[in-house]
Every structure is written in C-alpha cells, then in structure tokens.
Short mmCIF file of C-alpha atoms and ligand atoms in Angstrom, two decimals:
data_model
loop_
_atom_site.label_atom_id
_atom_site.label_comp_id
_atom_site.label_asym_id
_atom_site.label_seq_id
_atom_site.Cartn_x
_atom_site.Cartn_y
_atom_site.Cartn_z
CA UNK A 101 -21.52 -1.56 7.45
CA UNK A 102 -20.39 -4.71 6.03
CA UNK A 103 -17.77 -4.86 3.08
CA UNK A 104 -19.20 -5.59 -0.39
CA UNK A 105 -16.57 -6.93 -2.98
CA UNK A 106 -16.10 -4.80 -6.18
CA UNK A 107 -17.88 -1.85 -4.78
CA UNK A 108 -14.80 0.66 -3.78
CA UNK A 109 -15.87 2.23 -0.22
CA UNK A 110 -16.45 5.89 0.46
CA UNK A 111 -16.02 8.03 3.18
CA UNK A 112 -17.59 11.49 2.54
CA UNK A 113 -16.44 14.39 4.33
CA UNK A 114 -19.27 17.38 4.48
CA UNK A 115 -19.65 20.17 6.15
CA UNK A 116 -22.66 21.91 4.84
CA UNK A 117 -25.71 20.90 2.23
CA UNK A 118 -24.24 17.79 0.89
CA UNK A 119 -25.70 18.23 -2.58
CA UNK A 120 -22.55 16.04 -3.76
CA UNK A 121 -22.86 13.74 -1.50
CA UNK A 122 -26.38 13.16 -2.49
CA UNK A 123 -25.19 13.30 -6.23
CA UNK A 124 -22.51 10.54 -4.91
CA UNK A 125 -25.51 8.18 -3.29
CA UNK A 126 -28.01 8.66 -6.22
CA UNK A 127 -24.87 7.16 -8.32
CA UNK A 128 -24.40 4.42 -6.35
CA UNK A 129 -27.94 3.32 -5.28
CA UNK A 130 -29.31 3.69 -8.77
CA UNK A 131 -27.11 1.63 -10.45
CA UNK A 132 -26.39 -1.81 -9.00
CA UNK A 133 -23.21 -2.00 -11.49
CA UNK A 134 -21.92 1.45 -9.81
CA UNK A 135 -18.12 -0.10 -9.12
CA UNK A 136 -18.64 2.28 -5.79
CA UNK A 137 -20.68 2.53 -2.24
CA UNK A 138 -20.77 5.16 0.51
CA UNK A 139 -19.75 3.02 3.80
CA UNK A 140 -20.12 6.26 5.72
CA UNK A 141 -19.92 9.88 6.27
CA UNK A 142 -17.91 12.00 8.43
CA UNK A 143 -19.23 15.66 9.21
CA UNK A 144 -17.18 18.05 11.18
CA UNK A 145 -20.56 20.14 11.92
CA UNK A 146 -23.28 18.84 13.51
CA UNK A 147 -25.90 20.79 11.53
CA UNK A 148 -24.33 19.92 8.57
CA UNK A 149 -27.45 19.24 6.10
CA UNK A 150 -26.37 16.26 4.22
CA UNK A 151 -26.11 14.51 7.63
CA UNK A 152 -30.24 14.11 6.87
CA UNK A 153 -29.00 11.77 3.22
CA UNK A 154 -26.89 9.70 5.82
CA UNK A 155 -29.98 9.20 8.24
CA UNK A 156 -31.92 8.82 5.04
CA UNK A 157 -29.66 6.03 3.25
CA UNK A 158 -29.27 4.08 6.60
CA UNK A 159 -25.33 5.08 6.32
CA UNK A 160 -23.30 5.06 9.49
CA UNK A 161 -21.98 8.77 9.86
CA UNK A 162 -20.07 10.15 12.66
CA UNK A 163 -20.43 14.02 13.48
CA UNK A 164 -16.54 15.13 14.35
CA UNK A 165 -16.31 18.89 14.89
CA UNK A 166 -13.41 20.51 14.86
CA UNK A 167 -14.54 22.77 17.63
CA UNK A 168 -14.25 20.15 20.22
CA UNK A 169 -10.28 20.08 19.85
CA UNK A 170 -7.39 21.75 20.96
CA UNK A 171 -5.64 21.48 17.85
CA UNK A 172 -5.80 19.70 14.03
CA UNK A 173 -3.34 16.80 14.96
CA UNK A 174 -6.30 15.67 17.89
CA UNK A 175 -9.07 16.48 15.27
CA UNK A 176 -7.39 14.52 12.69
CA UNK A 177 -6.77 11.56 15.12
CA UNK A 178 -10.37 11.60 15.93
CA UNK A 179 -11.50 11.01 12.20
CA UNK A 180 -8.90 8.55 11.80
CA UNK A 181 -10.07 6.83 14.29
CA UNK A 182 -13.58 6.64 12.75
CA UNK A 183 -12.20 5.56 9.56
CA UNK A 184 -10.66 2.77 11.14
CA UNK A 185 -13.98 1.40 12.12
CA UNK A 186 -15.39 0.78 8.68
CA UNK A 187 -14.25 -0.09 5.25
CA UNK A 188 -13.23 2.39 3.24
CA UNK A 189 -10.98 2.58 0.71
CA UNK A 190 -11.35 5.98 -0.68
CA UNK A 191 -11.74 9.78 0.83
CA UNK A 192 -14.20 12.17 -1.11
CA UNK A 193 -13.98 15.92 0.68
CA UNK A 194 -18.07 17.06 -0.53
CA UNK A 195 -17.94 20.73 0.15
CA UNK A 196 -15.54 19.80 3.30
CA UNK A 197 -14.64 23.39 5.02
CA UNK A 198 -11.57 22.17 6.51
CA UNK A 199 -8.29 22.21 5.28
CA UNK A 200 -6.51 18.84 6.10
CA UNK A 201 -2.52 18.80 7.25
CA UNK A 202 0.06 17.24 5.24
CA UNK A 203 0.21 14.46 7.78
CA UNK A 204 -3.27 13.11 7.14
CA UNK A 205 -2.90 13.36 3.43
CA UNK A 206 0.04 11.66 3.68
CA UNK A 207 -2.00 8.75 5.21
CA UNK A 208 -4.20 7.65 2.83
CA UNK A 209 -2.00 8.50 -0.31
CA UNK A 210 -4.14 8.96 -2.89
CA UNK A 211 -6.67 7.76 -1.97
CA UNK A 212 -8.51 11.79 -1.38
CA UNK A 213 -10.45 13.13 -3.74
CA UNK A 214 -11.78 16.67 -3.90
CA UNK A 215 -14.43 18.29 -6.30
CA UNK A 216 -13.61 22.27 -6.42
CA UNK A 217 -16.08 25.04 -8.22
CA UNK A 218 -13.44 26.20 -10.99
CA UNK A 219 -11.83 25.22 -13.88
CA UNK A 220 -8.25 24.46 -11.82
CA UNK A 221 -5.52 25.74 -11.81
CA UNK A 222 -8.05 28.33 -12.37
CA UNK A 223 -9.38 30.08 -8.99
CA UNK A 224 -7.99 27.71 -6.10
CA UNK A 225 -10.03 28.51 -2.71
CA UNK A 226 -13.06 30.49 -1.84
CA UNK A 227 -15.29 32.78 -4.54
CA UNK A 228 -14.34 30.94 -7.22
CA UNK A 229 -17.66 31.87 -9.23
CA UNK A 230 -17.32 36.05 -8.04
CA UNK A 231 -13.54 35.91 -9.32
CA UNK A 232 -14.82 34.28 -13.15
CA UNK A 233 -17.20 36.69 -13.43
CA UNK A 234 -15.06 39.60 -12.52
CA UNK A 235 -12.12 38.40 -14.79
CA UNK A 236 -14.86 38.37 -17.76
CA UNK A 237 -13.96 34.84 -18.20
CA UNK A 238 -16.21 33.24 -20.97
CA UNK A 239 -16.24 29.95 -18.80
CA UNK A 240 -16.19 28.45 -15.47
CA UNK A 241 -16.59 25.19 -14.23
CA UNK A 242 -15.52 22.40 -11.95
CA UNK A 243 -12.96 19.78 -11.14
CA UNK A 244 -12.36 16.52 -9.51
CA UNK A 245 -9.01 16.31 -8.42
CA UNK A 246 -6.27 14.08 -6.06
CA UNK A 247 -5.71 15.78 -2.49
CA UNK A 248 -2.60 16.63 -2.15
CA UNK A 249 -0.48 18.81 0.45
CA UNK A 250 -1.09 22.32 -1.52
CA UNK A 251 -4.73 22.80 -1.59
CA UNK A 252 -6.48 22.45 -5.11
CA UNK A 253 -3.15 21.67 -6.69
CA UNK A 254 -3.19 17.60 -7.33
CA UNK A 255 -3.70 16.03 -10.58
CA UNK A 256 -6.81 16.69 -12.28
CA UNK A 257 -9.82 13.66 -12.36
CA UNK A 258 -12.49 14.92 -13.83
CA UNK A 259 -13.28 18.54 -15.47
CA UNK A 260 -16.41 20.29 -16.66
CA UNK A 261 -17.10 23.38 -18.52
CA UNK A 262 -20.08 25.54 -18.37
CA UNK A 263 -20.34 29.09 -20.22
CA UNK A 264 -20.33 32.64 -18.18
CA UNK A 265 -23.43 34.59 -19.58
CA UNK A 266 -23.63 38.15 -19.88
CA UNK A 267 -26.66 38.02 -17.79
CA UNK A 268 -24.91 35.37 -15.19
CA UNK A 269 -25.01 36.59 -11.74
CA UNK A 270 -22.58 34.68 -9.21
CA UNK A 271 -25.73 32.46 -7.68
CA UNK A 272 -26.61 31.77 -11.41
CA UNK A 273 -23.27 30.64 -12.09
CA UNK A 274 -22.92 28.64 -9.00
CA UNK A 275 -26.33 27.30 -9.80
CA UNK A 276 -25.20 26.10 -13.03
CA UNK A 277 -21.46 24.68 -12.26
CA UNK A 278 -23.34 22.60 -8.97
CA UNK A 279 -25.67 21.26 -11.98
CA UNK A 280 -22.41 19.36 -13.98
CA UNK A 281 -20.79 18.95 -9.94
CA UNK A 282 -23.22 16.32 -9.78
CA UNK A 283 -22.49 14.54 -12.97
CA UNK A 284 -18.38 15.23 -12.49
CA UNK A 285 -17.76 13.79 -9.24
CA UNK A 286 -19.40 10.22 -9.67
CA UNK A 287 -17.88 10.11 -13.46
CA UNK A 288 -14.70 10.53 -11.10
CA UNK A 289 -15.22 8.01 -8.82
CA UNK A 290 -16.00 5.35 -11.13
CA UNK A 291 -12.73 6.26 -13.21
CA UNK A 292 -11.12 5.59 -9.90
CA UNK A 293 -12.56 2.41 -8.95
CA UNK A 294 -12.66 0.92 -12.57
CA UNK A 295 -9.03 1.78 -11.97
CA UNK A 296 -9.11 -0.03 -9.24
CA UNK A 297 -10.77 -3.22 -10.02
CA UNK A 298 -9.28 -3.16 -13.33
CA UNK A 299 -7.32 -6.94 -13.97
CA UNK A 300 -3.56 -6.98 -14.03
CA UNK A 301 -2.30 -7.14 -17.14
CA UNK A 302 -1.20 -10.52 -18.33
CA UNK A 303 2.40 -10.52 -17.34
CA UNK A 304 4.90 -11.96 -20.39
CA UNK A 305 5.00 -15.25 -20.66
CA UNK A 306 8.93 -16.20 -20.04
CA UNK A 307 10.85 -17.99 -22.94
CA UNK A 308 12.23 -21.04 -21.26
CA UNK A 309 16.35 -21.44 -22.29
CA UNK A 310 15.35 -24.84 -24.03
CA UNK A 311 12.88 -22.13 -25.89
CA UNK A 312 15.58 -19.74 -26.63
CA UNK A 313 18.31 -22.15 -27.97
CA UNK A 314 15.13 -23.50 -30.34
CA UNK A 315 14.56 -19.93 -31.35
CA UNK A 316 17.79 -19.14 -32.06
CA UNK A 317 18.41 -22.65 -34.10
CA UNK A 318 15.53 -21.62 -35.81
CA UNK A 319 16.60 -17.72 -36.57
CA UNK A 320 20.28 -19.77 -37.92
CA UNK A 321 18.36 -22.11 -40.25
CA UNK A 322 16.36 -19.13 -41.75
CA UNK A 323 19.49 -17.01 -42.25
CA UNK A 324 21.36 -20.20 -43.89
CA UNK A 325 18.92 -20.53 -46.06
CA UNK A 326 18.04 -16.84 -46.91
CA UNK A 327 22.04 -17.29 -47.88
CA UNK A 328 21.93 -20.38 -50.18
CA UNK A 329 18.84 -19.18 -52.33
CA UNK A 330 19.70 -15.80 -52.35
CA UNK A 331 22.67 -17.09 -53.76
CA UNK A 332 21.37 -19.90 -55.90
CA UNK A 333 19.22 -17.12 -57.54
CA UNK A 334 21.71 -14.56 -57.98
CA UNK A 335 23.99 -17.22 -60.44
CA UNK A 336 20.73 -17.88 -62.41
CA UNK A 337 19.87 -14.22 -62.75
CA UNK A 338 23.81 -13.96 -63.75
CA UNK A 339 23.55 -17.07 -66.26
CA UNK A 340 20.76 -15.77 -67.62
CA UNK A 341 22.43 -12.20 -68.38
CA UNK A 342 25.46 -13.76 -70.25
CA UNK A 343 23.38 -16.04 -72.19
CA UNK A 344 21.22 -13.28 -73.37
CA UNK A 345 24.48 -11.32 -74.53
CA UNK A 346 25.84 -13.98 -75.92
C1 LIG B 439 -19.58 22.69 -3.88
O1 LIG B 439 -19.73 23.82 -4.70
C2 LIG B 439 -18.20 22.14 -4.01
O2 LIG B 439 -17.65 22.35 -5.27
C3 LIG B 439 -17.42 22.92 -3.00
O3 LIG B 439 -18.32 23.10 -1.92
C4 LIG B 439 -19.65 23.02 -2.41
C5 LIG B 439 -20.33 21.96 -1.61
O4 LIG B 439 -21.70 21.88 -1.91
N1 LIG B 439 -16.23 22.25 -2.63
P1 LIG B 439 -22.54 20.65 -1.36
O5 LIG B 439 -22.42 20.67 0.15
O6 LIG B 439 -22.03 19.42 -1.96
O7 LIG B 439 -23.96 20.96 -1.78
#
C-alpha cells in the first residue's frame, strides 16, 4: 500500500472479531478528511474474524501466529519485520490477545495504542465487565490509552462512561461498553494524528542587537521624559497650593 500524505498509517493488531478494527475502517473510509488510514493488519491467529474486513477493504494483512515460534523475541521479530514492509506510523492493539515485551514497546515509542473494556486504572486485564458488576460499581466503561511496558498502565487517550444497570448482565454490559469502543478509539486516533499533523508553532522572532540598542534608547527616552513632566507637573501642582494659601 502506497503512502498517502496527511493520513497517519495504521497497523492493527487483532486477534479475534475485529469489531474495532471495523469501527477504525468505517472512520477512515467514511470520511475523506479522517487525518488517519489502515495500511494494514497484523493477526497473530489465522481465524481471527476481522481478517474478513482486511480481505474486504483490499488491506494488505499478514497472519503471524505466535504458535509458529519458539519464543516472543522470534515472534516479535517476525511482526517487525512485516511492519517494515509498509508505512505505518502508528500501532493500534484491537482486541490483540498477546502481551507485547518491553523490547518491542520500546521500539515504536509511543507510537502503541490500546483500547481496554474499563474505566482504567479501573480493572486492568481480563473480566473487566464480571469484576464492575460484582464490585456494584454504578459505571463501567472504556479507554484508549499509550502502550507502555506495564500492561493497561500508560497515559490515558480517550475515556467513556456507560452506566451499570440493576438489570445489566456481564454480556449486556459488554454489549453496551463495545457500543462507545467504537466511537472512543477513532476519537483517539484522530487526537493523535491531529497531534501529529498539527503546524509548529511559530518560533519567536529574534530581536536583532541593532533592535535591542533601539529598544532600549527608546525605554531611556520614555523614562527621561516620564522624569521631566512628572516633575514639571509636580512644581505646578506645588505653585498652585501656595498660591491658593496665600
Ligand atoms: C474489546 O472489548 C476490546 O476492548 C478488548 O478486546 C475486545 C476486542 O473486540 N481489548 P473486537 O475484536 O474489537 O471486536
């Protein structure tokens, strides 16, 4: 897939339905001023069902199981590898079942995002929905956040609320926090690549030293003459006093 200039280019790592992935797509193929495009998708299972939105979208994808390695560092270096053949300038883990070493991370910066089913620091790993309900929490919810070494711990992107019903069960919850998923992680993405796109700010214009010595003639003169009127006035206001007592 070629490059396209002020679209930022994701890689999407699945590993299951790829609801968010499609949520991702639908953002970017909807709205031609989406500052984002999916260049491809990496699945580490090969019956992974959001594979079918890669087919679909005519976006390269390359299945990588972690099954076929002896270890993470030779998994890793495979998907590395397949990053390297396309643009991409930004990760986005869409329900991605593996957890990713330090090393990796490390790589690409910040450039990893991550959408998680709680309200973080809230509920980090699995049954997120199951341990809201059981804590009688009144909400739950979801968040976009950085990828960082400690999983679910990097700085928050993106968070949204839902409330927990009496009647909630944990599928209607989950049901309910995919719903505002959908929304949350392209809001995210286009925070990051309006970010990214975003024009320097106009750097200071330098005062010259010719500048300065005018600006600081100038500051003199202004003083001087604050001085001489101030004073001038003063002696009338004084003048004035004794004639009036006179
Ligand atoms: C989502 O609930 C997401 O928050 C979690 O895994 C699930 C993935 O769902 N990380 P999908 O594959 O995007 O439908």
């Amino acid at each position: 897939m070629t490059n396209t200039p002020n679209k930022l280019n994701i890689c999407a790592f699945i590993s299951g339905r790829g609801s968010n992935l499609k949520a991702i797509i639908d953002a970017c193929e909807n709205n031609p001023e989406f500052p984002a495009r999916v260049s491809c998708i990496i699945s580490n299972k090969p019956d992974a069902g959001g594979i079918e939105y890669a087919k679909e979208f005519n976006i390269p994808f390359a299945v990588i199981s972690h099954k076929d390695f002896n270890n993470k560092q030779d998994f890793e270096a495979a998907i590395l590898d397949a990053l390297s053949h396309e643009p991409v300038d930004l990760i986005c883990l869409a329900g991605f079942m593996r957890i990713l070493s330090p090393y990796f991370i490390n790589q690409w910066g910040p450039n990893i995002i991550n959408i998680h089913p709680s309200l973080l620091p809230k509920y980090k790993g699995l049954d997120t929905h199951e341990r809201a309900i059981k804590a009688g929490d009144s909400e739950a919810g979801c968040t976009v956040h950085y990828v960082i070494p400690e999983m679910d711990a990097g700085d928050i992107i993106v968070q949204r609320k839902v409330p927990i019903l009496k009647s909630d069960t944990i599928e209607s919850l989950e049901q309910k926090v995919l719903v505002q998923e959908h929304t949350a992680y392209p809001e995210a993405i286009k925070v990051i690549a309006d970010n990214h796109f975003k024009k320097p700010e106009p750097t200071p214009t330098k005062v010259s030293s010719k500048q300065q010595t005018e600006l600081s003639e100038n500051n003199w003169i202004n003083f001087t003459n604050f001085v001489k009127y101030g004073t001038i006035a003063t002696i009338g206001a004084l003048i004035l006093l004794a004639l009036l007592l006179l």
